[in-house]
XYZ file of N, CA and C in Angstrom:
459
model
N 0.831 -1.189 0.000
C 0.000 0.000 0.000
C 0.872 1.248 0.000
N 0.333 1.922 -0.419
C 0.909 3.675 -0.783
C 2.492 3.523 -1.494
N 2.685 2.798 -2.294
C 3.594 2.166 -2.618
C 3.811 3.183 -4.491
N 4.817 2.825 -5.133
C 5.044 3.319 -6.573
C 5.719 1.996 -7.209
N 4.945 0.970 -8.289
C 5.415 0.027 -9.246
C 5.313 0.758 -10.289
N 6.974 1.081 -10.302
C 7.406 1.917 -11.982
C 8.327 1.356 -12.581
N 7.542 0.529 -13.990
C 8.708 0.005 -15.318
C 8.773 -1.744 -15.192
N 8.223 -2.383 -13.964
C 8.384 -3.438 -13.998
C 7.871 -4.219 -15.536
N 8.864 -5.701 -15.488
C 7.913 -6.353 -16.862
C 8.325 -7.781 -16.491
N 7.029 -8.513 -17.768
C 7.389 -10.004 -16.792
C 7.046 -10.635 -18.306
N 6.851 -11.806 -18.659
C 6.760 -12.492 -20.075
C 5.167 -12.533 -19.906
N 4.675 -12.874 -18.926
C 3.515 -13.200 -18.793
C 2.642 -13.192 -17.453
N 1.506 -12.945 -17.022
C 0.734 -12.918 -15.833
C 1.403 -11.905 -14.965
N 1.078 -10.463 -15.196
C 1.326 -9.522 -14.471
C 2.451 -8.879 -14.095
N 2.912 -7.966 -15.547
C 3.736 -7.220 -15.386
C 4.732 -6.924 -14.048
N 3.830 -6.105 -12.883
C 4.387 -5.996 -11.686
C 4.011 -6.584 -10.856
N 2.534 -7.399 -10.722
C 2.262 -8.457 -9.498
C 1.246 -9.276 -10.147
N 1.715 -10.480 -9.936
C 1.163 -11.975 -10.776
C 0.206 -12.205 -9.111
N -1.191 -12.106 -8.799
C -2.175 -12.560 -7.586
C -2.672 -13.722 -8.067
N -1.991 -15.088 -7.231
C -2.706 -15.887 -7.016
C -3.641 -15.867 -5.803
N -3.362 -15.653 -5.284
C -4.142 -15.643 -3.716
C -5.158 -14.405 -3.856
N -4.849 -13.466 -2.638
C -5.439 -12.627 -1.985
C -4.793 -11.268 -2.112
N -5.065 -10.003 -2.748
C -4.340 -9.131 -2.877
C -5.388 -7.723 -2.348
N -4.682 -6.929 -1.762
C -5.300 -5.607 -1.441
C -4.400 -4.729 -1.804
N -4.608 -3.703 -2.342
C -3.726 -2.316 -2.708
C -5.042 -1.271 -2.644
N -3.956 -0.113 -2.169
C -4.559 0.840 -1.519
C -3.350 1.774 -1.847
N -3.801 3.142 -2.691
C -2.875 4.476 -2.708
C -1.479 4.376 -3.723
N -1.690 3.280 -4.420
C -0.359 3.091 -4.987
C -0.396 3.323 -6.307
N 1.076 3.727 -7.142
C 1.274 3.824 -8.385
C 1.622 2.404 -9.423
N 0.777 2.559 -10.418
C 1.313 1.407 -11.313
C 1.571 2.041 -12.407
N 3.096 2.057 -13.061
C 2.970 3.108 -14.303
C 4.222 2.122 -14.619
N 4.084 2.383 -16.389
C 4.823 1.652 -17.256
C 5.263 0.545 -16.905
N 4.764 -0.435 -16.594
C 4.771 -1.595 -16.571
C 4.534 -2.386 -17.625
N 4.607 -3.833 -17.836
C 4.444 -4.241 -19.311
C 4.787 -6.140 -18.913
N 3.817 -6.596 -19.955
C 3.906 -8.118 -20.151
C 3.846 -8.054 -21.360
N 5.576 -9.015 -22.138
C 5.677 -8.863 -23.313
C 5.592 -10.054 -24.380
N 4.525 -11.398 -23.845
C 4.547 -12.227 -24.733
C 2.966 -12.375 -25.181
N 2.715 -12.427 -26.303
C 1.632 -12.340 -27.110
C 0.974 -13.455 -26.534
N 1.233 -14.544 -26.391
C 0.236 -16.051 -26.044
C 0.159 -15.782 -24.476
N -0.040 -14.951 -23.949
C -0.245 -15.002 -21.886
C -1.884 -14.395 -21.500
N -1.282 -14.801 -20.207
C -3.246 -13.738 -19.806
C -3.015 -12.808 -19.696
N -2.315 -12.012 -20.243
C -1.675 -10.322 -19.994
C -1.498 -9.576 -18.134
N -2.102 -8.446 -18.404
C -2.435 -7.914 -17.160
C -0.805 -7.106 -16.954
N -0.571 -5.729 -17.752
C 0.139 -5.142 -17.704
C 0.943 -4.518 -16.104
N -0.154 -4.718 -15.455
C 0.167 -4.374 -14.331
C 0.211 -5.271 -13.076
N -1.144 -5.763 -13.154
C -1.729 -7.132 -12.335
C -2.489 -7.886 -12.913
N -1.710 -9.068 -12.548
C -2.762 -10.293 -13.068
C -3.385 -11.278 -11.744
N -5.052 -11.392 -12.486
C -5.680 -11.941 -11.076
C -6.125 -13.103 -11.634
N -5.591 -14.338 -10.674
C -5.386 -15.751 -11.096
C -7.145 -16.309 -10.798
N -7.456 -17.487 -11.373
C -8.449 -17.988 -11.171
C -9.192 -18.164 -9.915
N -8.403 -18.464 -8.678
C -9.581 -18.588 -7.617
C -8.839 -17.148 -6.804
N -8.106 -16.230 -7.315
C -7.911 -14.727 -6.991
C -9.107 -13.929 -6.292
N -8.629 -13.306 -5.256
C -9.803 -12.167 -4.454
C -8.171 -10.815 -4.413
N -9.060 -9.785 -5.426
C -8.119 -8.443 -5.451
C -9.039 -7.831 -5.670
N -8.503 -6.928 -4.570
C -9.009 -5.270 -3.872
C -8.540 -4.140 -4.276
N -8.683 -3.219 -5.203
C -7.865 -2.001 -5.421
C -8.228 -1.060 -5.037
N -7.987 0.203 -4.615
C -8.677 1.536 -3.787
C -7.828 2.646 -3.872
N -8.175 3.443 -4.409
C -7.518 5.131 -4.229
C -5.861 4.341 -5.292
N -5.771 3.794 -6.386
C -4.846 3.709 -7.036
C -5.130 4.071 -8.614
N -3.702 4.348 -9.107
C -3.699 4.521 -10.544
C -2.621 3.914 -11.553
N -3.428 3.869 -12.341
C -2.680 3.061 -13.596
C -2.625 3.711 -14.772
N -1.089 3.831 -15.002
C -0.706 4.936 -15.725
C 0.278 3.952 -17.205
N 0.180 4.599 -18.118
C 1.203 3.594 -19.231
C 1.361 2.363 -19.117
N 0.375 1.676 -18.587
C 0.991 -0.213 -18.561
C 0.505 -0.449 -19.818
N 1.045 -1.848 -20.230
C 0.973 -2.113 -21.806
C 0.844 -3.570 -21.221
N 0.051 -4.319 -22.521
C 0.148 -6.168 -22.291
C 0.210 -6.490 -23.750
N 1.203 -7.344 -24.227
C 1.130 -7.987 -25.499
C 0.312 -8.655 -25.872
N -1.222 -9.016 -25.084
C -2.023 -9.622 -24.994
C -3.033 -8.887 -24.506
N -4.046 -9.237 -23.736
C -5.126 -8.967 -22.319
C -4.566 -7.816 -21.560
N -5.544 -6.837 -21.192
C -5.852 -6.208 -19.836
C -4.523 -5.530 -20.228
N -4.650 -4.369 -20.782
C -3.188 -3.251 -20.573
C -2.926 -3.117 -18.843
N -3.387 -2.967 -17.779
C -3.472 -2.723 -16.970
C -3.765 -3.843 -16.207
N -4.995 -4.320 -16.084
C -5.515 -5.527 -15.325
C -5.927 -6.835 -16.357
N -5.109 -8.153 -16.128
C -6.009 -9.080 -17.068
C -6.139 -9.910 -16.134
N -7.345 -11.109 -16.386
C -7.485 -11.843 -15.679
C -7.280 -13.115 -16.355
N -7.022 -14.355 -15.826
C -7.644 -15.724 -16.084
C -8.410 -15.343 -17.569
N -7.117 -15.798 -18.441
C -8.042 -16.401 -20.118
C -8.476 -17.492 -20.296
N -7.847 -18.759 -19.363
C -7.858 -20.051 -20.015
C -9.169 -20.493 -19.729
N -10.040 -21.530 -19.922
C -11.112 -22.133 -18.962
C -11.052 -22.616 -18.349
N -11.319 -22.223 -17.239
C -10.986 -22.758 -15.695
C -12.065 -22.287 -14.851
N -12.441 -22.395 -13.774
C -13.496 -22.201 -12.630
C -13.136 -21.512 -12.155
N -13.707 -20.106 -12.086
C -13.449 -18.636 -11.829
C -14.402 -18.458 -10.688
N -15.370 -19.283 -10.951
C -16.860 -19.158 -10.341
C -16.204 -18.374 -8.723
N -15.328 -18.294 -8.004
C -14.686 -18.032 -6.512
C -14.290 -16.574 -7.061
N -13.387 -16.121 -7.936
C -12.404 -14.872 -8.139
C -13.592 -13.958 -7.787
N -12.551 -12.810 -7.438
C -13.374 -11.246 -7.184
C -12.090 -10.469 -7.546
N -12.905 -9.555 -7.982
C -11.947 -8.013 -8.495
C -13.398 -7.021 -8.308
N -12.695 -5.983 -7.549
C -13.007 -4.763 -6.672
C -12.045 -3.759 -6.698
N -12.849 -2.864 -7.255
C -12.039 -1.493 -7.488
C -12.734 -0.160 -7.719
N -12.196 0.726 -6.597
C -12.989 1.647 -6.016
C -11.625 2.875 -5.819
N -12.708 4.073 -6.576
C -12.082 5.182 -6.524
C -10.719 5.393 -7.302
N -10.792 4.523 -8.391
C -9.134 4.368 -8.969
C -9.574 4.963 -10.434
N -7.691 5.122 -11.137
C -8.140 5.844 -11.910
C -7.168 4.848 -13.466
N -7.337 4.608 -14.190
C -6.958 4.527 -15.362
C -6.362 5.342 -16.761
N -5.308 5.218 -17.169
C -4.966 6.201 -18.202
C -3.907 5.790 -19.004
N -4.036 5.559 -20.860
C -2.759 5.486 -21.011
C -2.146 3.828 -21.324
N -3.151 3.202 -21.134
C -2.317 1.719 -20.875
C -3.494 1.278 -21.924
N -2.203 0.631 -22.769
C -2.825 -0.607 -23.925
C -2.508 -2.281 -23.579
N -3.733 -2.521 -24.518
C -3.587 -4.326 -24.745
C -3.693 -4.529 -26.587
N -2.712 -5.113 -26.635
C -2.840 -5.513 -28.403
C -4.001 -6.071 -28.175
N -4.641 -7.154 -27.817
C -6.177 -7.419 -27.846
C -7.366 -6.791 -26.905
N -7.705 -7.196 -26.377
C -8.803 -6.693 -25.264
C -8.230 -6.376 -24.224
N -9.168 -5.238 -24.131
C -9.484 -4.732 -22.819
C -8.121 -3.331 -22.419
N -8.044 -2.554 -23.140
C -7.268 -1.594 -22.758
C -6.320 -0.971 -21.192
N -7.804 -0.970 -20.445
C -7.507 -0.992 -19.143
C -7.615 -2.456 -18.322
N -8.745 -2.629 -18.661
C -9.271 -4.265 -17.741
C -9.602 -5.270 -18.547
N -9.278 -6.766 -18.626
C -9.654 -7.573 -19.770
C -10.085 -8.842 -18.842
N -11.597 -8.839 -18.401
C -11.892 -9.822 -17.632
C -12.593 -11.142 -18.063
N -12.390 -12.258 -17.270
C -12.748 -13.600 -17.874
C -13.157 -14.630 -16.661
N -13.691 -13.521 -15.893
C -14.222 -14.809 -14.641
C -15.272 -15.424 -14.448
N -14.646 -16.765 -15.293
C -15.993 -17.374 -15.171
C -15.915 -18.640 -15.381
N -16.637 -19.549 -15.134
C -16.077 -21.219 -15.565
C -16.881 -21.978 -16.262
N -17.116 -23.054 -16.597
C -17.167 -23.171 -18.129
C -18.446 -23.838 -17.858
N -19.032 -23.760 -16.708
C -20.755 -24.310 -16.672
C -21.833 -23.069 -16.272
N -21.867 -22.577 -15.011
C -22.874 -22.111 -14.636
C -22.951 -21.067 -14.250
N -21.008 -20.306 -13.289
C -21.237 -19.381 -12.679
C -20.426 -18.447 -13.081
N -20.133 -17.413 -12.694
C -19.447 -16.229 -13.216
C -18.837 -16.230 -11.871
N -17.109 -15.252 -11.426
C -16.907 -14.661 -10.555
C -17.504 -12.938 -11.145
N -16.862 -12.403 -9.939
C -17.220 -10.822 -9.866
C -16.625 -9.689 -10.536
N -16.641 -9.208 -11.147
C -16.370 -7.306 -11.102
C -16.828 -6.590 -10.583
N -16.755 -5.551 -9.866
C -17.194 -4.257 -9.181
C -16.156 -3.218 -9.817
N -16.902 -2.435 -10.195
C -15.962 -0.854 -10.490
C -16.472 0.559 -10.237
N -15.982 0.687 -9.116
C -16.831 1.890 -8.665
C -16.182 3.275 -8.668
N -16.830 4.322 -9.316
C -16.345 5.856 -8.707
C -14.967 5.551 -8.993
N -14.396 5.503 -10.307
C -13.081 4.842 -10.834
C -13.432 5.642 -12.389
N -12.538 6.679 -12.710
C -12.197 7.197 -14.110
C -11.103 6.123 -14.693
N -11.486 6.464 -16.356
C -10.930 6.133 -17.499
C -10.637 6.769 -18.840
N -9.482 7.012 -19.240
C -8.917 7.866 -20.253
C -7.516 7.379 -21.073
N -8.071 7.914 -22.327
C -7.198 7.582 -23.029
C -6.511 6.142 -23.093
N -7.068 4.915 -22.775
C -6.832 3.583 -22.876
C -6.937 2.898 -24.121
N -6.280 2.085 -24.780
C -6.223 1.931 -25.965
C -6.538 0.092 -26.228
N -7.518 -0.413 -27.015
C -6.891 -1.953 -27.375
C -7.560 -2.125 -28.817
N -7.646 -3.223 -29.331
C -8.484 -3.660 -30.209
C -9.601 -4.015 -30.283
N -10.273 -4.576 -29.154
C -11.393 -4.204 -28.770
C -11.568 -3.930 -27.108
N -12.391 -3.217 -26.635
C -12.560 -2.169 -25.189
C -11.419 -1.514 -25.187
N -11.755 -0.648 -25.549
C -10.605 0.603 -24.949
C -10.556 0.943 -23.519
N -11.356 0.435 -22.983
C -11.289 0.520 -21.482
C -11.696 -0.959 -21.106
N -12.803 -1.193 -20.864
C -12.876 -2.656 -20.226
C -13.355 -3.704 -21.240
N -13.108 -4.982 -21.303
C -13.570 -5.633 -21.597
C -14.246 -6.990 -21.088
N -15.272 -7.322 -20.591
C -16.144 -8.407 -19.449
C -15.818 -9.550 -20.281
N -15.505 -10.120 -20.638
C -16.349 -11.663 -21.158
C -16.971 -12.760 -20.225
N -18.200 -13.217 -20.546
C -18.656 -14.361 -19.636
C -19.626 -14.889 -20.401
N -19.677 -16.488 -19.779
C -20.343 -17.507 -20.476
C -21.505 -16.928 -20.398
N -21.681 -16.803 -18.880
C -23.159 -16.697 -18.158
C -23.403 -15.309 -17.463
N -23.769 -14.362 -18.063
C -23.346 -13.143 -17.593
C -24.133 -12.587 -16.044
N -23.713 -12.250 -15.217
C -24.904 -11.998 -14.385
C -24.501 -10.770 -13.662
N -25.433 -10.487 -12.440
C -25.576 -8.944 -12.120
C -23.919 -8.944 -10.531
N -23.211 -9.808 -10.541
C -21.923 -9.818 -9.855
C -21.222 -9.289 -10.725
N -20.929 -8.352 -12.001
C -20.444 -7.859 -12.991
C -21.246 -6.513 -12.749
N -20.276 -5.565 -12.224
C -21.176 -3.990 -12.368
C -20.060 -2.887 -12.670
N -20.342 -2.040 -12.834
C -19.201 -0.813 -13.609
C -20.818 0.342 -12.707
N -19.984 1.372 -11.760
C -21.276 2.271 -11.463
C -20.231 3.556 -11.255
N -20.763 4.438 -11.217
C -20.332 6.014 -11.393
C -18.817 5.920 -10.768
């Protein structure tokens, strides 16, 4: 927390922090960061693993890039049982960060391959100037889409 990740890079799953587990950040910088192999789950900055619970609050994401997913945040591409993951993010801000494919800022995929979806929440969280091929800012995908997926002011 209140921390600055500047320039980190990784081949794959999260530029500056790969979350398998349990992650909270609070007040911190993520800028120019980068995951540089085309076949990964991206997540320029952070990547949130399949049965992943990440918390973000009062942070920003500035220039991250992914050769893949999520300039900024990607999650879990493969099919796998997501149905558990959560991503929560409140009061944060986005800017600046590409994905050669989806999802500019966020490129999410929680979900597993029968019935349930995990979560998004995005709250009271700006977005600018984010770049991909498709969502320039977020991109959701889910089998089964349901109302644990919200984007609000």
């Amino acid at each position: 927390n209140n921390s600055k990740l500047i320039g980190n890079s990784s081949n794959s799953q999260g530029g500056a922090i790969s979350n398998m587990g349990s992650l909270n950040v609070s007040g911190t910088v993520f800028e120019d960061n980068q995951t540089t192999q085309a076949n990964n789950d991206g997540g320029g900055a952070i990547f949130a693993g399949a049965s992943s619970s990440t918390f973000i609050d009062n942070s920003e994401f500035k220039n991250n890039q992914s050769a893949s997913f999520g300039g900024a945040i990607g999650t879990r591409t493969e099919i796998a049982n997501n149905s558990e993951a959560k991503l929560d993010i409140i009061n944060s801000s986005f800017s600046g960060n590409k994905a050669a494919t989806n999802g500019g800022a966020i490129d999410n995929h929680f979900y597993d391959s029968v019935l349930t979806d995990g979560y998004v929440t995005v709250d009271n969280s700006l977005f600018t100037n984010n770049s991909a091929d498709n969502g320039g800012a977020i991109v959701f995908e889910c089998r089964i889409c349901n109302s644990r997926t919200a984007v609000r002011k």
